[in-house]
Short mmCIF file of C-alpha atoms and ligand atoms in Angstrom, two decimals:
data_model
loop_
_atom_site.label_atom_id
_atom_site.label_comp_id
_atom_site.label_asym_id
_atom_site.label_seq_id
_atom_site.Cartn_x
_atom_site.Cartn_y
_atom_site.Cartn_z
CA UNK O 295 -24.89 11.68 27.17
CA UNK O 296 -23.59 14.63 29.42
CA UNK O 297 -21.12 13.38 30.96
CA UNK O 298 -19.50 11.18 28.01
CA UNK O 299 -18.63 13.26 24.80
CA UNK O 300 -18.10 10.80 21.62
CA UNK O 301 -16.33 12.04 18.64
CA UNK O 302 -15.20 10.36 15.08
CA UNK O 303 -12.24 10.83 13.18
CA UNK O 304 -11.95 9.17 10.42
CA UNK O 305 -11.59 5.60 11.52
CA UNK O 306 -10.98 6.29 14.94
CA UNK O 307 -13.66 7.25 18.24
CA UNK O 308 -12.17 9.43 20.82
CA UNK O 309 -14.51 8.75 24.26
CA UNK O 310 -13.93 11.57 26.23
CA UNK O 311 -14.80 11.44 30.30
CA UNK O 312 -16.67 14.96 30.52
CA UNK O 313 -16.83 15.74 33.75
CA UNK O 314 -14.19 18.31 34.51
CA UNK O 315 -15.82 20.43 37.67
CA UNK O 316 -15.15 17.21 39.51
CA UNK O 317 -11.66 15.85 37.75
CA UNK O 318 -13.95 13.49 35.67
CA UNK O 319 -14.46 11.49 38.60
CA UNK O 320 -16.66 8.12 37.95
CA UNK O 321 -20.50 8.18 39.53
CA UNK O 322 -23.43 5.59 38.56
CA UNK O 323 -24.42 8.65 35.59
CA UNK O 324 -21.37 9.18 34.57
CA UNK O 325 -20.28 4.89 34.13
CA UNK O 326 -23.96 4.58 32.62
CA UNK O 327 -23.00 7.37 30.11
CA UNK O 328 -19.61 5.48 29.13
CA UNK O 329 -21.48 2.54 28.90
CA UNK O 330 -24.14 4.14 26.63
CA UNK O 331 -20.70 5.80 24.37
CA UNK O 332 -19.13 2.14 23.58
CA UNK O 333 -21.87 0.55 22.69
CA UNK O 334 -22.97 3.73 19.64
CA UNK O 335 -19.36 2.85 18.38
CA UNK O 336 -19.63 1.90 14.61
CA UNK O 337 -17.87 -1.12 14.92
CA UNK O 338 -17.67 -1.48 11.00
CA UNK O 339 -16.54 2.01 10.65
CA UNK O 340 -14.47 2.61 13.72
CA UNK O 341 -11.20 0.80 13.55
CA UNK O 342 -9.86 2.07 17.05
CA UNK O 343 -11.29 3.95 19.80
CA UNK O 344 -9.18 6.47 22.13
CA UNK O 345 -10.47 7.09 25.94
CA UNK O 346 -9.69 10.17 27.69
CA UNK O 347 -10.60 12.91 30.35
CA UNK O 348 -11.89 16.29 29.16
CA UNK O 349 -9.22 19.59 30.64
CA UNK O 350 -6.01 19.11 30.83
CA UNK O 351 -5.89 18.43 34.98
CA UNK O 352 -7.57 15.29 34.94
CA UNK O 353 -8.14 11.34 33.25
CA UNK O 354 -10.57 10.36 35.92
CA UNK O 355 -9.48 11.48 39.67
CA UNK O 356 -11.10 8.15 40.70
CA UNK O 357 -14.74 6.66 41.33
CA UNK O 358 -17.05 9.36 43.06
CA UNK O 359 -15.91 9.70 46.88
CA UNK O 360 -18.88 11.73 47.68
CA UNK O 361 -21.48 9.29 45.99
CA UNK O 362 -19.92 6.20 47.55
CA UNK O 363 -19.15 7.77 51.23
CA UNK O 364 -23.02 7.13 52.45
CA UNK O 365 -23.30 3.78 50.23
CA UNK O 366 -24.40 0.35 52.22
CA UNK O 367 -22.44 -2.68 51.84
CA UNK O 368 -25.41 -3.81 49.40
CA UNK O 369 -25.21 -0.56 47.03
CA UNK O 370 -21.36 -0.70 47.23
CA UNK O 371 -21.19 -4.28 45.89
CA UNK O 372 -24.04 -2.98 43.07
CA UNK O 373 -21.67 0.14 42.38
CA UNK O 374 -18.80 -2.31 42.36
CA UNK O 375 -20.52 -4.76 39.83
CA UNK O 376 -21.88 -1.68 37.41
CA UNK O 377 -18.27 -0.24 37.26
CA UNK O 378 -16.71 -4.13 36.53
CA UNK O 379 -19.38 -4.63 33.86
CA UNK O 380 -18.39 -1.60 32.05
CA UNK O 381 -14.71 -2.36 32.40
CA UNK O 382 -14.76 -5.98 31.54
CA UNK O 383 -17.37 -4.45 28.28
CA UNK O 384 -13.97 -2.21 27.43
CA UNK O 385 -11.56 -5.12 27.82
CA UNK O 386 -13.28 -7.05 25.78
CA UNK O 387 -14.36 -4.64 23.17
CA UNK O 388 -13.71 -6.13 19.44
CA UNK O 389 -11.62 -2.75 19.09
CA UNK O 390 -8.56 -2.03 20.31
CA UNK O 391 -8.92 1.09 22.91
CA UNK O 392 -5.87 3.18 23.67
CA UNK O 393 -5.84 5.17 27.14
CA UNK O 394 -4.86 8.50 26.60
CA UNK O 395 -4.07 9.57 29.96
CA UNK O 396 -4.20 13.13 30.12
CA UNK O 397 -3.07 14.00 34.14
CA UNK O 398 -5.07 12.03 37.43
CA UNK O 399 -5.73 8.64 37.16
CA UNK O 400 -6.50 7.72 40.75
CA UNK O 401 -8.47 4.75 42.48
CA UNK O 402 -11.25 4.05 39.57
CA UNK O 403 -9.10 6.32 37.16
CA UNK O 404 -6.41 3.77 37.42
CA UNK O 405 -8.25 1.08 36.93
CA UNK O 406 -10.29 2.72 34.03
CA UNK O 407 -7.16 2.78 31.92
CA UNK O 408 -6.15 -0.32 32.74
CA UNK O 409 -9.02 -2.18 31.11
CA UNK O 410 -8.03 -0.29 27.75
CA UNK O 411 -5.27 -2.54 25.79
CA UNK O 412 -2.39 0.38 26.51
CA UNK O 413 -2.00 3.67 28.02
CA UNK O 414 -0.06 6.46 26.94
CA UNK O 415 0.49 9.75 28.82
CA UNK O 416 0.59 13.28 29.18
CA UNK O 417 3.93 14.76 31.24
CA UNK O 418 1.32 15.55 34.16
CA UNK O 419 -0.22 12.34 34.45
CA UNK O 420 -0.36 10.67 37.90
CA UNK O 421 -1.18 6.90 38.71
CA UNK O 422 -2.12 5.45 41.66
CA UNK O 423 -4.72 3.61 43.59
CA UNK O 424 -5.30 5.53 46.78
CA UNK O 425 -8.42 3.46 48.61
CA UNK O 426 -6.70 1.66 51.39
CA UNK O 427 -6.35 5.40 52.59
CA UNK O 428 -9.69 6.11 52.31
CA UNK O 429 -10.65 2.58 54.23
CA UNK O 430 -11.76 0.75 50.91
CA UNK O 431 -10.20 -1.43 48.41
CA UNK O 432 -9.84 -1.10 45.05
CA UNK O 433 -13.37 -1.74 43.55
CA UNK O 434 -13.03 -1.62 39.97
CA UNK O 435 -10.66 -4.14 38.88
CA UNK O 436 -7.38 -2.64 40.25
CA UNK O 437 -5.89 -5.44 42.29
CA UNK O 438 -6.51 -8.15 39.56
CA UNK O 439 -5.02 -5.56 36.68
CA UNK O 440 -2.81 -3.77 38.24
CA UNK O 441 -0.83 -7.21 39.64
CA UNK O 442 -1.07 -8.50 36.08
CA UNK O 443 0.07 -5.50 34.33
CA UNK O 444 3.20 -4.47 36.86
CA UNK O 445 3.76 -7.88 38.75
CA UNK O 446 2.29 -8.88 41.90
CA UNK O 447 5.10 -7.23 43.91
CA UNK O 448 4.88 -3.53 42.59
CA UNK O 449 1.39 -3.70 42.54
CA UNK O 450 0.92 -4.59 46.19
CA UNK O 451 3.67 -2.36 47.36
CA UNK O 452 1.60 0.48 45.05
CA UNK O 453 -2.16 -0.19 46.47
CA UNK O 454 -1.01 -1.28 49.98
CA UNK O 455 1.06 2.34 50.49
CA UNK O 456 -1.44 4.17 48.64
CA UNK O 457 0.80 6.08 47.14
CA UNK O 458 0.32 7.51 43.51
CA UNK O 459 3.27 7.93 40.97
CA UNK O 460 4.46 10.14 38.02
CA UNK O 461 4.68 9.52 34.39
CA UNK O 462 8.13 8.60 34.52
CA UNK O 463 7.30 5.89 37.18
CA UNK O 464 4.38 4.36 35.25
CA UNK O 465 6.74 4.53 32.45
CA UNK O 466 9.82 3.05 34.28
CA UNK O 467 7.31 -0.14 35.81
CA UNK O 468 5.20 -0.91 32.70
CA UNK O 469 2.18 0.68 33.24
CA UNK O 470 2.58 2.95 30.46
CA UNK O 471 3.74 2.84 27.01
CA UNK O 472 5.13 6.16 26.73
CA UNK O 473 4.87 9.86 28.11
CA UNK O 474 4.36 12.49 25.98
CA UNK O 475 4.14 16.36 26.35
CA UNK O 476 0.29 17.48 26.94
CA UNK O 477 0.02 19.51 23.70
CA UNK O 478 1.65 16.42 22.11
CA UNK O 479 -0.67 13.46 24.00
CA UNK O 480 -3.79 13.38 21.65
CA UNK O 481 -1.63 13.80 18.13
CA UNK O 482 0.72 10.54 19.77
CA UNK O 483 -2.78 8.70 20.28
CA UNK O 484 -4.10 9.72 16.69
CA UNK O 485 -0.65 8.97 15.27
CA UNK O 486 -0.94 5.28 16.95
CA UNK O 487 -4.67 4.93 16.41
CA UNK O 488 -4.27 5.55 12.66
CA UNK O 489 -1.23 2.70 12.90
CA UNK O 490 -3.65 0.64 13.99
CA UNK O 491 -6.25 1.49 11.50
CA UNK O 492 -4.25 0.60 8.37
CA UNK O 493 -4.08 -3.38 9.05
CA UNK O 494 -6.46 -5.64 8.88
CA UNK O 495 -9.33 -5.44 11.35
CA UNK O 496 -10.45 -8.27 11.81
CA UNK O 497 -6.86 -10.34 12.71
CA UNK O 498 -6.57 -6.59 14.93
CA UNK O 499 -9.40 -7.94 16.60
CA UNK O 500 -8.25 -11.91 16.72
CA UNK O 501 -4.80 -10.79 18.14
CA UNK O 502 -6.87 -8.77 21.06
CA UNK O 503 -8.68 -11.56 21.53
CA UNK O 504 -5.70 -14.09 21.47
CA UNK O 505 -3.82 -12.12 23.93
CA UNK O 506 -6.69 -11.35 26.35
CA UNK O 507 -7.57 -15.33 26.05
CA UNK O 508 -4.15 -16.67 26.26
CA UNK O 509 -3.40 -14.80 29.25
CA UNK O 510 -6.06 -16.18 31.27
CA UNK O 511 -5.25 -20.18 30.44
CA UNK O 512 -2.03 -21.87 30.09
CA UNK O 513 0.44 -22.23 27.31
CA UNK O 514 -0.73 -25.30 26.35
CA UNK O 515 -4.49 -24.21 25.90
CA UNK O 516 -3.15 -20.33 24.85
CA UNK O 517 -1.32 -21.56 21.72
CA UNK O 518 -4.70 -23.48 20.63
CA UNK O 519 -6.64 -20.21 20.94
CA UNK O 520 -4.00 -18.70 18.93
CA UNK O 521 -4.06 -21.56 16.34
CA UNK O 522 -7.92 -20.78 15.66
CA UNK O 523 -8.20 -17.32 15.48
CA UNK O 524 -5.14 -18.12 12.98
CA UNK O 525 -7.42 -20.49 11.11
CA UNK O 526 -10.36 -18.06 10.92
CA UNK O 527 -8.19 -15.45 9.22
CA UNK O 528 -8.35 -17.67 6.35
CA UNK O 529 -11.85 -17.44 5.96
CA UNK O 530 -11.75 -13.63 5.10
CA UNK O 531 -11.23 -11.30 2.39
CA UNK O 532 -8.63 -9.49 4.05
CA UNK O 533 -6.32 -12.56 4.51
CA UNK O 534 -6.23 -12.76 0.82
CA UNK O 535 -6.19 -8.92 -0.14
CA UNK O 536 -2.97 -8.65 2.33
CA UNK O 537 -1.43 -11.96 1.17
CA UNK O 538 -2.29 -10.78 -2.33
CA UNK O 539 -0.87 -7.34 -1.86
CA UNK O 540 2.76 -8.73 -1.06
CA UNK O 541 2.84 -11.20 -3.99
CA UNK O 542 2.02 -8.62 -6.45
CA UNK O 543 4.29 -6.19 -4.58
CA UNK O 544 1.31 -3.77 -3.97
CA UNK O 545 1.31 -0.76 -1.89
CA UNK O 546 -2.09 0.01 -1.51
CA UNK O 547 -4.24 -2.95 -0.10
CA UNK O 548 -7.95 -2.05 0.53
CA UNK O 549 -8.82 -3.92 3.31
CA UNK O 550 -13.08 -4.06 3.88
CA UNK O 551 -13.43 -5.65 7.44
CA UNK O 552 -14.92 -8.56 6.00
N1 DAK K 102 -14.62 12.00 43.81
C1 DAK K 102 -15.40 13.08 43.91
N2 DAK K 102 -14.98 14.34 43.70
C2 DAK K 102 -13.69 14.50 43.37
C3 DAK K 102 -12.80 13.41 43.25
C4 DAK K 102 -13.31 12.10 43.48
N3 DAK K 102 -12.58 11.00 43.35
N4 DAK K 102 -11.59 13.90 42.94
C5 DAK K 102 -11.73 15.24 42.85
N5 DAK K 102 -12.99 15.60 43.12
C6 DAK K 102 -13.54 16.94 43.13
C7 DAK K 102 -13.15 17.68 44.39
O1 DAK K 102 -13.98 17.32 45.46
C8 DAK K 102 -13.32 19.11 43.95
O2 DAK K 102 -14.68 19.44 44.00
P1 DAK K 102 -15.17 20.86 44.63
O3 DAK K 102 -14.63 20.88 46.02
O4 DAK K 102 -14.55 21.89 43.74
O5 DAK K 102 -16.66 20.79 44.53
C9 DAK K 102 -12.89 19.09 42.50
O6 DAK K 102 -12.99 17.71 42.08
C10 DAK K 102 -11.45 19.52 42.29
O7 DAK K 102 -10.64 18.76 43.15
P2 DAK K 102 -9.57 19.41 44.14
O8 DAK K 102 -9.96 20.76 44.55
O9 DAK K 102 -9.30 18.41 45.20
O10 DAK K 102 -8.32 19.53 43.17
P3 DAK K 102 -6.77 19.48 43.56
O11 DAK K 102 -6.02 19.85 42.32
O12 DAK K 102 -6.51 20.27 44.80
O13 DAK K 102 -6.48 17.94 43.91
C11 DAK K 102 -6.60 15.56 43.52
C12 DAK K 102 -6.59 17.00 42.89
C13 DAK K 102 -6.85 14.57 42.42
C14 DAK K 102 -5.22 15.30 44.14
C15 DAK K 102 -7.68 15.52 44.63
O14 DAK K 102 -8.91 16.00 44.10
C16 DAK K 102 -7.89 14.14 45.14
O15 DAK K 102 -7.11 13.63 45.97
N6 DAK K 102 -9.00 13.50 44.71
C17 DAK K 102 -9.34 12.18 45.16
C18 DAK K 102 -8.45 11.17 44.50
C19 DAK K 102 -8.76 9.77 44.99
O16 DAK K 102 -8.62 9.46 46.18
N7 DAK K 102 -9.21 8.94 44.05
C20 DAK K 102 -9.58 7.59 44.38
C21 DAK K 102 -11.05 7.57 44.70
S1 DAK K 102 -11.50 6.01 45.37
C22 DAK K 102 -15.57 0.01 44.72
C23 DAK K 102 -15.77 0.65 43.55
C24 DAK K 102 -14.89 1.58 43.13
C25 DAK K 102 -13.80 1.91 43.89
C26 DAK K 102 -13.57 1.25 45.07
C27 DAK K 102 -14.45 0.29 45.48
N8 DAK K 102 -16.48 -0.97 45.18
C28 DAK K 102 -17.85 -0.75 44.91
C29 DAK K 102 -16.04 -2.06 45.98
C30 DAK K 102 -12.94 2.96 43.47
C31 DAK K 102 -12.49 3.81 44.38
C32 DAK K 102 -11.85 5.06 44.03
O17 DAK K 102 -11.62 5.38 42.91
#
């Protein structure tokens, strides 16, 4: 896996984009090697997984320009599908994954971290979807995420003008959850991760689920999807060590993913 480097900590998987000589920028290797990284995670062990860009220049300066400037309308909708795949794969990974966006996220960059369930950044970080400049659209997800995430408004003023925005912007429309100082990016992530990693995974993983779902339906079908993962809680150990925890006014609770 060159071009994806996977690392534990404790409970939580940083994914890092490793592809610095060309700002991490997404080809068919590089999406095959991400890929290939989520699907080694121990998903008994691993309770969170952080994604981000190897230097401190770049998350992912977009899918490869060079790779997709000599691509047929045939291998362009193939390049199109393998990148959705993986994205859709991160959305709807049973762990929550934190974007750690750590300077350019452009075009595919952009949309990268938008398929992870928040994004955080460095000071540095730029966002942006730049394709309709280079006579494309957005290929990766970015007009369906990007209108749900900021509103259909921003997000059609942002990929019609092609023009990419600071921290501070991403902070001030939604798209992030917070900027942070480089040096400071990866401890906020770890800090946030390990917040994460303390409750209980599996209602974690029902509340991704839940709000991914619910999203996608209306209120009347969302609260039902809600009501079940609900129900299923009640089938696990770690409803009753948490419930139990509280009544005997325990600190500790040892929850076991099960
Ligand atoms: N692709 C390939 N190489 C890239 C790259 C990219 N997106 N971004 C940077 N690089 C390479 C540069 O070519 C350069 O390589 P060398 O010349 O050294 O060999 C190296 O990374 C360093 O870049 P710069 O020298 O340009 O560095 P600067 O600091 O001067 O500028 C920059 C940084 C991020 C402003 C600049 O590199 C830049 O503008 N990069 C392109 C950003 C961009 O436009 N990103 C969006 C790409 S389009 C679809 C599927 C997917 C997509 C669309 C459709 N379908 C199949 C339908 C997605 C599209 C995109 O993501």
């Amino acid at each position: 896996m060159s071009f994806v480097a996977a690392e534990r900590q404790g409970a939580v998987e940083i994914i890092t984009i490793n592809r610095p000589e060309a700002l991490n920028a997404l080809n068919a290797d590089v999406l095959g090697d991400l890929k290939a990284a989520f699907e080694a995670v121990d998903q008994q062990a691993v309770r969170c997984v952080i994604v981000t860009g190897a230097g401190s220049k770049s998350f992912v300066a977009g899918a490869d320009i060079a790779a997709m400037s000599t691509m047929t309308q045939a291998e362009a909708e193939a390049f199109g599908k393998l990148g959705n795949d993986i994205f859709r794969m991160i959305e709807t990974f049973p762990l929550p994954v934190i974007a750690a966006v750590n300077g350019f996220a452009l075009g595919g960059g952009c949309e990268l971290s938008m398929c992870c369930d928040f994004r955080i950044c460095s000071e540095n970080a730029m966002f942006g979807q730049p394709e309709v400049g280079l006579g494309i659209t957005p290929g990766f997800g970015g007009t369906q995420r990007l209108a749900r995430l900021v509103g259909p408004g921003m997000a059609k003023q942002l990929i019609y003008t092609a023009r990419n925005i600071k921290a501070e912007e991403a902070l001030r429309i939604g798209l992030v959850n917070a900027v942070y100082p480089a040096e400071e990016l990866m401890p906020a992530a770890l800090k946030i991760a390990a917040g994460i990693a303390k409750n209980a995974p599996i209602a974690v993983r029902h509340c991704k689920q839940a709000i991914n779902e619910g999203l996608e339906t209306g209120m009347d079908q969302a609260v039902v999807i809600e009501e079940k993962l609900f129900g299923k809680c009640f089938e696990t150990h770690d409803q009753k060590e948490g419930m139990g925890a509280f009544l005997e006014k325990r600190k500790e609770k040892n929850f076991t993913n099960c």
